[in-house]
Amino acid sequence: MGSLVVFFQLAGAVALLLFGLSLVRDGMTEAFGVRLKMALGLGTRTGPRAFLSGLLATLGLQSSTATALMTASFVERDLIRGRMAQIALLGANVGTALTAWFVSAGIEAIAPVLLFSGYVLGRRKGPVWLGTGRALIGVGLMLISLALLGHATEPLRNAPEIAAFLPMLDAAWPVALLFAAAIAALCSSSLAAVLLILSLPLPPGLTVVLVLGANLGGAVSPVLATSGLGVAARRVALGNLLIRGLGCLAALPVAGLAGAALTGLALPGAGLAVEAHLAFNIALTLLIWPFTGPIARLLTRLLPDEEREQEHGPRWLDDAVLKSPLLALTGASREVLAIGDAVERMLGQTRHAFDSNDPSPLAEVLALEDRVDRRQQQVKTYLSRLGRDASEEENRRAITILDYVINLEHIGDIIDKGLAPEVRKKIGLGLRFSAEGYQELDAMFLMTQENLRMAQTVFMTRDRDMARRLMELKVDIRNMERQSAQRHLIRLRDGQPESRETSSLHLDILRDLKRINAHIASVAHPILDEEGLLIESRLRMG
C-alpha cells in the first residue's frame, strides 16, 4: 500500500509538471506566438543568430520540441536552410538546459505570487494578457510540482529496494541510458525527465548517464511528430536525433569522470542533473557546430528530395457524389486547401527569390499561378452543379468555399502580377534595401505566410477564436505597413542612398503584402458574422 501511495504521488507530481509546461507553452504561443515565429524565421541568416533564435524561442515556449517542430515547418517551406535549422536546434537544447536551471533554482517560494499574478492578468482582455497570465500560472505550477517531487521521492531515498536497484542500474549504463530515454520520450519532454532525475538520490556517474538518456529521448518526440510531414521537415528532426545520439555515445564512456568533475563545480541553485544537462548541451554545441554543414548534406543523401508531382487535374472533385451535397462539399474543401497550399508555395518562392537575389524560384511562381487559376475555375464550376436538394446550411458552406477560393485566386494574381515583378526588378537592377528596410519587408513576408497557414486552418476548422485572432493580425499587418512606410520616409529625409533608390519598390511591396493579408483575413468574416462579432463599418459613429 505504501508503494502504491508513493507511485501516485510521484506520478501526480510529474503530471503537474507536464501540465505546467503545457500552460507555459500554450500561453506564450497565444501571447507572442507570431512574434516568436517571426524571430525564429528572421533570425537564421547567420549561425550565431540562428543559435540565439532557437535558444530564445525555447526559453519562451519552455519546450525544445515545440521549437523543433516550428523549425521543421519553416524548413519544409524553404524559409530556413538545413544547416541553420540544426544550429537553431542546438540553441533550443541549451535553452531547455537553462530552463531546467531556472526552475530548479530553489525559488518555490515565489510560486503563489506567480499564480496570483497569472490569475489577475488572465482576467484582462486581449491575447497578450491572457497568454502571459496562463504562462505565469504554468511556471508557478512547475515550481509547486518540484516541491511535490521532492516530497514524493523522500521515501525512496532510504528504501532498501532502491538501495538494491541502483547498483544494478549503475553497473549497466547502456540500459540506464535507454531507460531514461524511454521516460523522456514518454513524457515528450527532456526537461521533465531531468527534473525527475534531479529529485532522486543517485551516484554521480549514473546521474550523468540518465541525463544523457533524457537528452536522447527528448529528440524522439519531434521525429514522431514530423513523420507525416515532408522530407525537409523530417530531415531536421532526424538530424537533431542523430546529433544527440552521437553526443550520448561520445559522452557515455566518460560519464563517471564528468560526474566527479561536475560534483565539484557547484553551480549556484542547481543540482548535478541540471549541471550535467547544461554542460552536455554546451559541449555538444561547441563540438557539433563546425560540422553542421556536412551533417545537413549527409541528411540530404539519407533522405533525398521527392520529385514534385505534376498535377494535371483536380484530385477531390468527384462528379459521382454531386447528388450528396455533404460529400461534394467535403471534396471541394479539400481541393481548395490544395489550392491554398499552392498559393503558399508561390509566396514562399517569391520570398526565397527576394532573400537570395536569385530569380530562378520565380519560374515556379508562374507555373503555380496557371494551376491556381485553372483549379479555382474547376471548383466554381463543380459547386455550381451541386444538387438542388442541398440544405440551407450546405448552400451557405458552398458560398463560403467560393468566397475563399476566389480570394486565393486574387492572392495568386497579386503575387504573380505584383510581388514577383517587383522582386525581378530588385534583382535585375541590383537594388539593395537599407538594413532596416529589408528587415521590415522580410518580417511582413514571414507574417503573411504565417497568416495564410492560419487561414487554411480557420477554413477547415471554423474555429471562432482562431478566426478572431486572424482578424486581429490583419490590424497588426495594417499597423506594420503604416509604420514601415513612415520609417521609410524618415530614412529618405535622412538621405540614405539605399532608401532613395528603392523607395517606390519598398512601398509597392508593402502595399501588395497588405492587400494579400486583407484577402487572407476574409476567411474569418462568415464565421465571425454568424457569431455577431462583426460590425458593418469601421467608421466611428457620430
Coordinates of C-alpha atoms in Angstrom, one line a residue, residues 143-368:
L143 CA 7.7 25.2 -9.1
I144 CA 5.0 23.6 -7.0
S145 CA 5.5 20.3 -8.8
L146 CA 9.2 20.3 -7.9
A147 CA 8.3 20.6 -4.2
L148 CA 5.9 17.7 -4.7
L149 CA 8.6 15.7 -6.5
G150 CA 10.9 16.2 -3.6
H151 CA 8.2 15.1 -1.1
A152 CA 7.2 12.1 -3.2
T153 CA 10.8 10.8 -3.6
E154 CA 11.6 11.2 0.1
P155 CA 10.5 7.7 1.0
L156 CA 12.7 6.4 -1.9
R157 CA 15.9 7.8 -0.5
N158 CA 16.2 5.3 2.3
A159 CA 14.1 2.4 0.7
P160 CA 16.0 -0.9 0.7
E161 CA 14.6 -1.8 -2.7
I162 CA 16.1 1.4 -4.2
A163 CA 19.4 0.7 -2.5
A164 CA 19.5 -2.7 -4.2
F165 CA 18.2 -1.4 -7.6
L166 CA 20.6 1.5 -8.1
P167 CA 23.8 -0.6 -8.0
M168 CA 22.3 -2.8 -10.7
L169 CA 21.5 0.2 -12.9
D170 CA 24.8 1.8 -12.1
A171 CA 26.5 -1.4 -13.4
A172 CA 24.6 -1.3 -16.8
W173 CA 25.0 2.2 -18.1
P174 CA 23.6 1.5 -21.6
V175 CA 20.4 0.1 -20.1
A176 CA 20.2 3.2 -17.8
L177 CA 20.6 5.5 -20.8
L178 CA 17.8 3.7 -22.7
F179 CA 15.6 3.7 -19.6
A180 CA 15.9 7.5 -19.2
A181 CA 15.4 8.0 -22.9
A182 CA 12.1 6.0 -22.7
I183 CA 10.9 8.2 -19.8
A184 CA 11.7 11.4 -21.7
A185 CA 10.1 10.1 -24.9
L186 CA 7.0 9.0 -22.9
C187 CA 6.8 12.5 -21.2
S188 CA 7.6 14.2 -24.6
S189 CA 9.9 16.4 -22.5
S190 CA 13.6 16.0 -21.7
L191 CA 13.1 18.8 -19.1
A192 CA 10.6 16.7 -17.1
A193 CA 12.9 13.7 -17.2
V194 CA 15.9 15.8 -16.0
L195 CA 13.9 17.3 -13.1
L196 CA 12.7 13.8 -12.1
I197 CA 16.4 12.6 -12.1
L198 CA 17.3 15.6 -10.0
S199 CA 14.9 14.6 -7.3
L200 CA 16.4 11.1 -6.9
P201 CA 19.4 10.0 -4.8
L202 CA 21.8 8.8 -7.5
P203 CA 25.6 8.2 -7.8
P204 CA 27.3 10.9 -9.9
G205 CA 28.2 8.7 -12.8
L206 CA 24.7 7.2 -13.1
T207 CA 23.2 10.7 -12.8
V208 CA 25.1 11.8 -15.9
V209 CA 24.1 8.7 -17.8
L210 CA 20.5 9.2 -17.1
V211 CA 20.7 12.9 -18.1
L212 CA 22.3 11.7 -21.4
G213 CA 19.3 9.4 -21.9
A214 CA 16.9 12.2 -21.2
N215 CA 18.5 14.3 -23.9
L216 CA 18.3 11.4 -26.3
G217 CA 14.7 10.7 -25.5
G218 CA 13.8 14.4 -25.9
A219 CA 14.8 14.2 -29.6
V220 CA 12.4 11.3 -30.3
S221 CA 9.1 13.3 -30.0
P222 CA 10.0 15.7 -32.9
V223 CA 10.9 12.7 -35.1
L224 CA 7.4 11.1 -34.4
A225 CA 5.6 14.4 -34.8
T226 CA 7.2 15.2 -38.2
S227 CA 6.7 11.7 -39.6
G228 CA 3.7 12.8 -41.6
L229 CA 5.4 16.0 -42.9
G230 CA 7.6 16.5 -46.0
V231 CA 11.1 15.2 -46.4
A232 CA 12.7 18.5 -45.5
A233 CA 10.9 18.6 -42.1
R234 CA 11.8 15.0 -41.3
R235 CA 15.5 15.8 -42.0
V236 CA 15.5 18.4 -39.3
A237 CA 14.1 16.2 -36.6
L238 CA 16.2 13.2 -37.7
G239 CA 19.3 15.4 -37.7
N240 CA 18.6 16.5 -34.1
L241 CA 18.2 12.9 -33.0
L242 CA 21.4 11.9 -34.8
I243 CA 23.4 14.8 -33.2
R244 CA 22.1 14.0 -29.7
G245 CA 22.8 10.3 -30.3
L246 CA 26.4 10.9 -31.4
G247 CA 26.8 13.2 -28.3
C248 CA 25.5 10.5 -26.0
L249 CA 27.8 7.8 -27.5
A250 CA 30.8 10.1 -27.1
A251 CA 29.9 11.1 -23.5
L252 CA 28.9 7.7 -22.2
P253 CA 32.4 6.3 -21.6
V254 CA 33.5 9.4 -19.6
A255 CA 30.2 9.8 -17.6
G256 CA 32.0 8.8 -14.4
L257 CA 34.8 11.4 -14.8
A258 CA 32.2 14.0 -15.9
G259 CA 30.1 13.3 -12.8
A260 CA 33.1 13.7 -10.5
A261 CA 34.2 16.9 -12.2
L262 CA 30.6 18.4 -12.1
T263 CA 30.2 17.5 -8.4
G264 CA 32.9 19.9 -7.5
L265 CA 31.5 22.6 -9.9
A266 CA 28.7 23.6 -7.5
L267 CA 26.7 25.7 -10.0
P268 CA 24.5 28.2 -7.9
G269 CA 21.0 26.9 -7.4
A270 CA 21.4 23.7 -9.4
G271 CA 21.9 20.0 -8.7
L272 CA 24.2 17.6 -10.5
A273 CA 21.5 16.6 -13.0
V274 CA 20.9 20.2 -14.1
E275 CA 24.7 20.8 -14.3
A276 CA 25.2 17.8 -16.4
H277 CA 22.3 18.7 -18.7
L278 CA 23.7 22.2 -19.2
A279 CA 27.3 21.1 -19.6
F280 CA 26.4 18.3 -22.1
N281 CA 24.4 20.7 -24.4
I282 CA 27.0 23.4 -24.3
A283 CA 29.8 20.9 -25.1
L284 CA 27.6 19.4 -27.8
T285 CA 27.1 22.8 -29.4
L286 CA 30.8 23.6 -29.4
L287 CA 31.8 20.3 -30.9
I288 CA 29.0 19.9 -33.5
W289 CA 28.6 23.4 -34.8
P290 CA 31.6 23.2 -37.2
F291 CA 30.1 20.0 -38.7
T292 CA 26.5 21.1 -39.2
G293 CA 27.1 21.7 -42.9
P294 CA 28.4 18.1 -43.5
I295 CA 25.6 16.7 -41.3
A296 CA 23.0 18.6 -43.4
R297 CA 24.5 17.2 -46.6
L298 CA 24.5 13.7 -45.1
L299 CA 20.8 14.0 -44.2
T300 CA 20.0 15.1 -47.8
R301 CA 21.7 11.9 -49.1
L302 CA 19.9 9.8 -46.5
L303 CA 16.5 11.4 -47.2
P304 CA 16.6 12.7 -50.8
D305 CA 14.1 15.2 -52.1
E306 CA 11.0 13.7 -53.6
E307 CA 10.1 14.7 -57.1
R308 CA 7.2 17.1 -57.1
E309 CA 4.1 15.6 -58.7
Q310 CA 2.8 17.2 -61.8
E311 CA -0.9 17.7 -61.1
H312 CA -3.0 17.7 -64.3
G313 CA -6.4 18.0 -62.7
P314 CA -8.4 18.2 -59.5
R315 CA -8.0 15.3 -57.1
W316 CA -11.0 15.7 -54.9
L317 CA -13.8 16.9 -57.2
D318 CA -15.8 13.7 -57.8
D319 CA -18.8 14.0 -60.1
A320 CA -20.3 10.8 -58.7
V321 CA -21.0 12.5 -55.3
L322 CA -22.7 15.6 -56.6
K323 CA -26.0 14.3 -55.5
S324 CA -24.7 14.0 -52.0
P325 CA -24.0 17.7 -51.1
L326 CA -22.1 16.9 -47.9
L327 CA -19.6 14.6 -49.7
A328 CA -19.3 17.1 -52.6
L329 CA -18.6 20.0 -50.2
T330 CA -16.0 17.9 -48.4
G331 CA -14.2 17.2 -51.6
A332 CA -14.4 20.8 -52.7
S333 CA -13.0 21.9 -49.3
R334 CA -10.0 19.5 -49.7
E335 CA -9.5 20.8 -53.3
V336 CA -9.5 24.4 -52.0
L337 CA -7.0 23.5 -49.3
A338 CA -4.7 22.2 -52.0
I339 CA -5.1 25.5 -53.9
G340 CA -4.2 27.3 -50.7
D341 CA -1.0 25.2 -50.4
A342 CA -0.1 26.2 -54.0
V343 CA -0.6 29.8 -53.2
E344 CA 1.5 29.5 -50.0
R345 CA 4.2 27.9 -52.2
M346 CA 4.0 30.9 -54.6
L347 CA 4.5 33.2 -51.6
G348 CA 7.4 31.2 -50.3
Q349 CA 9.2 31.0 -53.6
T350 CA 8.8 34.8 -54.0
R351 CA 10.3 35.4 -50.6
H352 CA 13.1 33.0 -51.4
A353 CA 13.9 35.0 -54.6
F354 CA 13.7 38.2 -52.6
D355 CA 16.0 36.9 -49.9
S356 CA 18.6 35.2 -52.2
N357 CA 18.7 37.6 -55.1
D358 CA 18.1 34.6 -57.4
P359 CA 15.2 34.9 -59.9
S360 CA 15.0 31.1 -60.6
P361 CA 12.3 30.4 -57.9
L362 CA 10.0 32.9 -59.7
A363 CA 9.7 30.5 -62.6
E364 CA 7.7 28.1 -60.4
V365 CA 5.5 31.1 -59.3
L366 CA 4.3 31.5 -62.9
A367 CA 3.5 27.8 -63.3
L368 CA 1.7 27.7 -60.0

